[in-house]
mmCIF file of C-alpha atoms in Angstrom:
data_model
loop_
_atom_site.group_PDB
_atom_site.id
_atom_site.type_symbol
_atom_site.label_atom_id
_atom_site.label_comp_id
_atom_site.label_asym_id
_atom_site.label_seq_id
_atom_site.Cartn_x
_atom_site.Cartn_y
_atom_site.Cartn_z
ATOM 1 C CA MET R 1 0.415 0.425 0.281
ATOM 2 C CA SER R 2 1.586 3.411 -1.055
ATOM 3 C CA GLY R 3 0.352 7.009 -0.886
ATOM 4 C CA VAL R 4 -0.395 8.186 2.869
ATOM 5 C CA TRP R 5 0.506 6.872 5.526
ATOM 6 C CA ALA R 6 0.193 7.745 9.653
ATOM 7 C CA ILE R 7 3.194 7.986 12.439
ATOM 8 C CA VAL R 8 0.916 8.440 15.609
ATOM 9 C CA VAL R 9 3.604 8.692 18.875
ATOM 10 C CA ALA R 10 1.908 6.977 21.513
ATOM 11 C CA ALA R 11 5.241 6.670 23.763
ATOM 12 C CA GLY R 12 5.342 9.096 26.231
ATOM 13 C CA ARG R 13 4.769 8.294 29.745
ATOM 14 C CA GLY R 14 2.737 11.003 30.306
ATOM 15 C CA GLU R 15 3.834 12.550 33.906
ATOM 16 C CA ARG R 16 2.985 15.729 33.678
ATOM 17 C CA PHE R 17 -0.597 14.857 34.001
ATOM 18 C CA ALA R 18 -0.244 13.034 37.189
ATOM 19 C CA ASP R 19 -3.144 13.861 39.842
ATOM 20 C CA GLY R 20 -4.176 11.591 41.466
ATOM 21 C CA ALA R 21 -7.055 10.353 39.740
ATOM 22 C CA HIS R 22 -5.498 8.726 36.791
ATOM 23 C CA ASP R 23 -2.532 6.241 36.890
ATOM 24 C CA ILE R 24 -2.044 5.473 33.859
ATOM 25 C CA ALA R 25 0.105 7.110 30.773
ATOM 26 C CA LYS R 26 -2.266 10.526 29.646
ATOM 27 C CA GLN R 27 -2.774 9.204 26.026
ATOM 28 C CA PHE R 28 -4.793 5.913 28.118
ATOM 29 C CA VAL R 29 -7.246 8.072 29.946
ATOM 30 C CA GLU R 30 -10.635 7.899 28.815
ATOM 31 C CA LEU R 31 -11.828 10.931 27.174
ATOM 32 C CA ASP R 32 -16.157 10.829 26.888
ATOM 33 C CA GLY R 33 -15.762 7.402 27.343
ATOM 34 C CA VAL R 34 -13.015 6.389 24.603
ATOM 35 C CA ARG R 35 -9.648 6.649 24.863
ATOM 36 C CA ILE R 36 -7.466 9.637 24.158
ATOM 37 C CA VAL R 37 -4.755 7.357 21.977
ATOM 38 C CA ASP R 38 -7.850 5.508 20.205
ATOM 39 C CA ARG R 39 -9.204 8.830 18.984
ATOM 40 C CA SER R 40 -6.006 10.098 17.753
ATOM 41 C CA VAL R 41 -5.565 6.776 15.797
ATOM 42 C CA ASP R 42 -9.009 6.888 14.478
ATOM 43 C CA ALA R 43 -8.160 10.198 13.348
ATOM 44 C CA ALA R 44 -5.087 8.877 11.179
ATOM 45 C CA ARG R 45 -7.194 6.278 9.749
ATOM 46 C CA ARG R 46 -9.847 8.514 7.853
ATOM 47 C CA SER R 47 -6.937 10.484 6.155
ATOM 48 C CA CYS R 48 -4.349 7.912 5.645
ATOM 49 C CA ASP R 49 -4.145 4.874 3.559
ATOM 50 C CA GLY R 50 -1.751 3.120 6.260
ATOM 51 C CA VAL R 51 -1.444 4.019 10.431
ATOM 52 C CA VAL R 52 2.096 2.876 12.291
ATOM 53 C CA LEU R 53 1.412 3.304 16.180
ATOM 54 C CA VAL R 54 4.067 3.997 18.011
ATOM 55 C CA LEU R 55 4.292 2.672 21.897
ATOM 56 C CA ALA R 56 5.798 2.566 24.739
ATOM 57 C CA PRO R 57 8.176 -0.472 25.392
ATOM 58 C CA GLY R 58 6.083 -3.392 26.365
ATOM 59 C CA VAL R 59 2.658 -1.594 26.630
ATOM 60 C CA GLU R 60 0.282 -3.963 24.797
ATOM 61 C CA TRP R 61 -2.084 -2.701 21.782
ATOM 62 C CA ASP R 62 -5.586 -3.338 22.238
ATOM 63 C CA GLY R 63 -7.078 -0.809 20.212
ATOM 64 C CA ALA R 64 -8.889 -0.734 16.583
ATOM 65 C CA PRO R 65 -6.265 -3.424 14.351
ATOM 66 C CA VAL R 66 -3.800 -0.810 12.775
ATOM 67 C CA GLU R 67 -1.079 -1.692 10.212
ATOM 68 C CA ALA R 68 2.092 -1.892 12.560
ATOM 69 C CA VAL R 69 2.487 -1.072 16.044
ATOM 70 C CA VAL R 70 6.316 -0.773 17.001
ATOM 71 C CA ALA R 71 8.329 0.021 20.687
ATOM 72 C CA GLY R 72 9.435 3.747 21.081
ATOM 73 C CA GLY R 73 12.919 5.236 21.977
ATOM 74 C CA VAL R 74 14.116 7.214 24.931
ATOM 75 C CA THR R 75 13.270 10.502 23.005
ATOM 76 C CA ARG R 76 10.352 11.890 21.200
ATOM 77 C CA SER R 77 12.558 11.818 17.807
ATOM 78 C CA ASP R 78 13.766 7.723 18.719
ATOM 79 C CA SER R 79 10.095 7.504 18.757
ATOM 80 C CA VAL R 80 9.204 8.948 15.356
ATOM 81 C CA ARG R 81 11.876 7.372 13.710
ATOM 82 C CA ALA R 82 10.865 3.736 15.032
ATOM 83 C CA GLY R 83 7.673 4.242 13.037
ATOM 84 C CA LEU R 84 9.831 5.213 10.232
ATOM 85 C CA ALA R 85 11.224 2.602 9.723
ATOM 86 C CA VAL R 86 7.886 0.053 9.423
ATOM 87 C CA ILE R 87 6.686 2.779 6.693
ATOM 88 C CA PRO R 88 6.836 0.932 3.059
ATOM 89 C CA HIS R 89 9.248 2.500 0.730
ATOM 90 C CA ASP R 90 7.285 3.254 -2.125
ATOM 91 C CA ALA R 91 5.154 6.150 0.747
ATOM 92 C CA GLU R 92 4.782 9.260 -1.074
ATOM 93 C CA VAL R 93 3.812 11.703 2.035
ATOM 94 C CA VAL R 94 3.874 10.685 5.873
ATOM 95 C CA VAL R 95 2.064 12.622 8.981
ATOM 96 C CA VAL R 96 3.368 12.562 12.022
ATOM 97 C CA HIS R 97 0.978 12.988 14.453
ATOM 98 C CA ASP R 98 1.645 13.059 18.263
ATOM 99 C CA ALA R 99 -1.842 10.959 20.038
ATOM 100 C CA ALA R 100 -2.097 13.310 22.724
ATOM 101 C CA ARG R 101 -3.750 15.624 20.421
ATOM 102 C CA PRO R 102 -7.254 13.753 19.986
ATOM 103 C CA LEU R 103 -9.247 16.768 18.487
ATOM 104 C CA ALA R 104 -7.534 16.737 15.676
ATOM 105 C CA ALA R 105 -10.162 17.698 12.643
ATOM 106 C CA ASP R 106 -10.028 15.916 8.971
ATOM 107 C CA ALA R 107 -9.570 19.138 7.845
ATOM 108 C CA VAL R 108 -6.068 19.770 9.533
ATOM 109 C CA PHE R 109 -5.423 16.273 8.472
ATOM 110 C CA GLY R 110 -6.248 17.099 4.479
ATOM 111 C CA ALA R 111 -4.944 20.504 5.406
ATOM 112 C CA VAL R 112 -1.563 19.406 5.579
ATOM 113 C CA ILE R 113 -1.683 16.403 2.891
ATOM 114 C CA ASP R 114 -2.772 19.270 0.461
ATOM 115 C CA ALA R 115 0.415 21.258 1.424
ATOM 116 C CA VAL R 116 2.864 18.739 0.625
ATOM 117 C CA ARG R 117 1.428 17.006 -2.406
ATOM 118 C CA ALA R 118 1.198 20.422 -4.248
ATOM 119 C CA GLY R 119 5.802 20.394 -3.846
ATOM 120 C CA SER R 120 6.097 21.320 0.028
ATOM 121 C CA ASP R 121 8.757 19.139 2.242
ATOM 122 C CA ALA R 122 6.748 19.587 5.060
ATOM 123 C CA ALA R 123 3.436 21.614 6.328
ATOM 124 C CA VAL R 124 2.391 22.582 10.096
ATOM 125 C CA PRO R 125 -0.527 23.289 10.693
ATOM 126 C CA ALA R 126 -0.072 26.765 12.907
ATOM 127 C CA LEU R 127 -2.386 29.556 14.429
ATOM 128 C CA PRO R 128 -0.847 33.289 15.387
ATOM 129 C CA VAL R 129 0.954 33.742 19.309
ATOM 130 C CA PRO R 130 -2.133 35.948 20.809
ATOM 131 C CA ASP R 131 0.550 37.081 23.455
ATOM 132 C CA THR R 132 3.555 38.768 24.196
ATOM 133 C CA ILE R 133 6.545 36.419 24.333
ATOM 134 C CA LYS R 134 9.931 37.534 25.801
ATOM 135 C CA ARG R 135 13.090 36.022 25.778
ATOM 136 C CA VAL R 136 14.655 35.479 28.962
ATOM 137 C CA ALA R 137 18.032 34.500 31.168
ATOM 138 C CA GLY R 138 16.081 33.486 34.610
ATOM 139 C CA GLU R 139 14.344 36.001 36.390
ATOM 140 C CA ARG R 140 15.714 38.850 33.445
ATOM 141 C CA VAL R 141 14.259 39.734 30.294
ATOM 142 C CA ILE R 142 16.494 40.025 27.288
ATOM 143 C CA ASP R 143 14.436 40.417 24.559
ATOM 144 C CA THR R 144 10.763 40.654 23.202
ATOM 145 C CA LEU R 145 10.334 38.969 20.634
ATOM 146 C CA VAL R 146 8.421 40.152 17.187
ATOM 147 C CA ARG R 147 4.773 38.554 17.872
ATOM 148 C CA ASP R 148 3.903 39.145 13.794
ATOM 149 C CA GLU R 149 6.343 36.752 13.249
ATOM 150 C CA LEU R 150 5.564 34.464 15.554
ATOM 151 C CA VAL R 151 3.180 31.065 15.136
ATOM 152 C CA SER R 152 2.250 28.366 18.249
ATOM 153 C CA VAL R 153 2.556 24.693 15.790
ATOM 154 C CA GLN R 154 0.670 22.085 15.846
ATOM 155 C CA THR R 155 0.070 17.658 14.839
ATOM 156 C CA PRO R 156 -0.314 16.219 12.391
ATOM 157 C CA GLN R 157 2.359 17.286 10.539
ATOM 158 C CA GLY R 158 2.725 16.428 6.731
ATOM 159 C CA PHE R 159 6.057 15.316 5.189
ATOM 160 C CA ARG R 160 6.733 14.353 1.922
ATOM 161 C CA ALA R 161 8.295 10.794 2.358
ATOM 162 C CA ALA R 162 12.174 11.191 1.206
ATOM 163 C CA ALA R 163 12.324 14.484 3.052
ATOM 164 C CA LEU R 164 11.257 12.642 6.900
ATOM 165 C CA ARG R 165 13.529 10.149 6.161
ATOM 166 C CA ASP R 166 16.189 12.317 4.749
ATOM 167 C CA ALA R 167 15.718 14.138 7.895
ATOM 168 C CA HIS R 168 15.610 11.414 10.810
ATOM 169 C CA ALA R 169 19.422 9.540 8.967
ATOM 170 C CA ALA R 170 21.242 11.530 10.764
ATOM 171 C CA SER R 171 19.558 10.411 14.084
ATOM 172 C CA GLY R 172 18.551 14.410 14.966
ATOM 173 C CA GLU R 173 16.909 15.216 17.865
ATOM 174 C CA ALA R 174 14.040 18.362 17.562
ATOM 175 C CA SER R 175 10.763 19.270 19.556
ATOM 176 C CA ASP R 176 8.970 18.408 16.229
ATOM 177 C CA ASP R 177 9.952 16.870 13.136
ATOM 178 C CA ALA R 178 9.504 19.850 11.075
ATOM 179 C CA ALA R 179 12.436 21.185 12.873
ATOM 180 C CA LEU R 180 14.924 18.629 11.198
ATOM 181 C CA VAL R 181 13.329 19.020 7.658
ATOM 182 C CA GLU R 182 14.551 22.621 7.866
ATOM 183 C CA ALA R 183 17.663 22.364 9.247
ATOM 184 C CA ARG R 184 18.462 20.322 6.005
ATOM 185 C CA GLY R 185 17.049 22.972 4.087
ATOM 186 C CA GLY R 186 13.750 21.517 3.472
ATOM 187 C CA VAL R 187 10.530 23.278 2.080
ATOM 188 C CA VAL R 188 8.334 23.911 5.150
ATOM 189 C CA VAL R 189 4.629 25.756 5.162
ATOM 190 C CA VAL R 190 2.023 26.443 7.329
ATOM 191 C CA VAL R 191 -1.596 25.713 6.916
ATOM 192 C CA GLU R 192 -3.957 26.742 9.259
ATOM 193 C CA GLY R 193 -4.380 25.228 12.243
ATOM 194 C CA ASP R 194 -7.422 24.917 14.557
ATOM 195 C CA PRO R 195 -7.633 26.484 18.143
ATOM 196 C CA ASP R 196 -9.746 23.468 19.023
ATOM 197 C CA ASN R 197 -6.354 20.886 18.712
ATOM 198 C CA PHE R 198 -4.205 21.379 21.353
ATOM 199 C CA LYS R 199 -2.324 19.080 23.434
ATOM 200 C CA ILE R 200 -3.537 17.880 26.179
ATOM 201 C CA THR R 201 -0.971 17.944 28.417
ATOM 202 C CA THR R 202 -2.359 18.365 32.419
ATOM 203 C CA PRO R 203 -5.711 17.081 33.701
ATOM 204 C CA ARG R 204 -7.144 20.526 33.312
ATOM 205 C CA ASP R 205 -6.950 20.710 29.672
ATOM 206 C CA PHE R 206 -8.742 16.758 29.859
ATOM 207 C CA VAL R 207 -11.636 19.037 31.366
ATOM 208 C CA VAL R 208 -11.530 21.481 28.595
ATOM 209 C CA ALA R 209 -11.492 18.600 25.687
ATOM 210 C CA GLY R 210 -14.462 16.873 27.753
ATOM 211 C CA ALA R 211 -16.758 19.798 27.459
ATOM 212 C CA LEU R 212 -15.405 20.720 23.534
ATOM 213 C CA LEU R 213 -16.831 17.429 22.782
ATOM 214 C CA GLU R 214 -19.829 17.555 24.848
ATOM 215 C CA ALA R 215 -20.788 21.143 22.646
ATOM 216 C CA ARG R 216 -20.571 18.707 19.852
ATOM 217 C CA ARG R 217 -23.382 16.232 21.054
ATOM 218 C CA PRO R 218 -26.389 16.655 18.416
ATOM 219 C CA GLU R 219 -28.613 18.414 20.910
ATOM 220 C CA ARG R 220 -30.820 15.645 22.711
ATOM 221 C CA ILE R 221 -34.654 16.408 22.276
#
């Protein structure tokens, strides 16, 4: 199977989600009756031809069928490389998505895929930064950045498969895969992100996501 493949990264430990109510990694907590990871896998499945799921070593997958399940590495970049290693070599586009973003809309997946197919090496969904951002050293402000030049970046991120493989060939590390493509001189473009597509990191994020899902339900008569 060629075409578009997704890597759903769910290998994190989720320590920052600990609140006394959950004793499992955040991606396996149920959100409105469905586990966070299952929502993310389902979103990737709707837009991609194949899905590779990356889990922490020793974790067994008991969700919906996917094309492959692999063990992640020590870092996020290691985990993406583990997923990339099992994607067919004739894949044209690879989408990388964090499992902790369970509300990613089909339109966001479609936008990054379309941008790559239009000729970019990578495409990332982004939102304007509403706050003033300052660079600091300890407690001292060093600089105030130009907000108009800044965006907040999300996943899913889309890549020309060859560009992503090339970017990971040197086993580099970055907070997202687009940064590795940028470092190799690749063309990375932005598409419109979605405010609802936030990363669930804290218990408050979990509550907000649940409220958004509740608001999306058809009105009961």
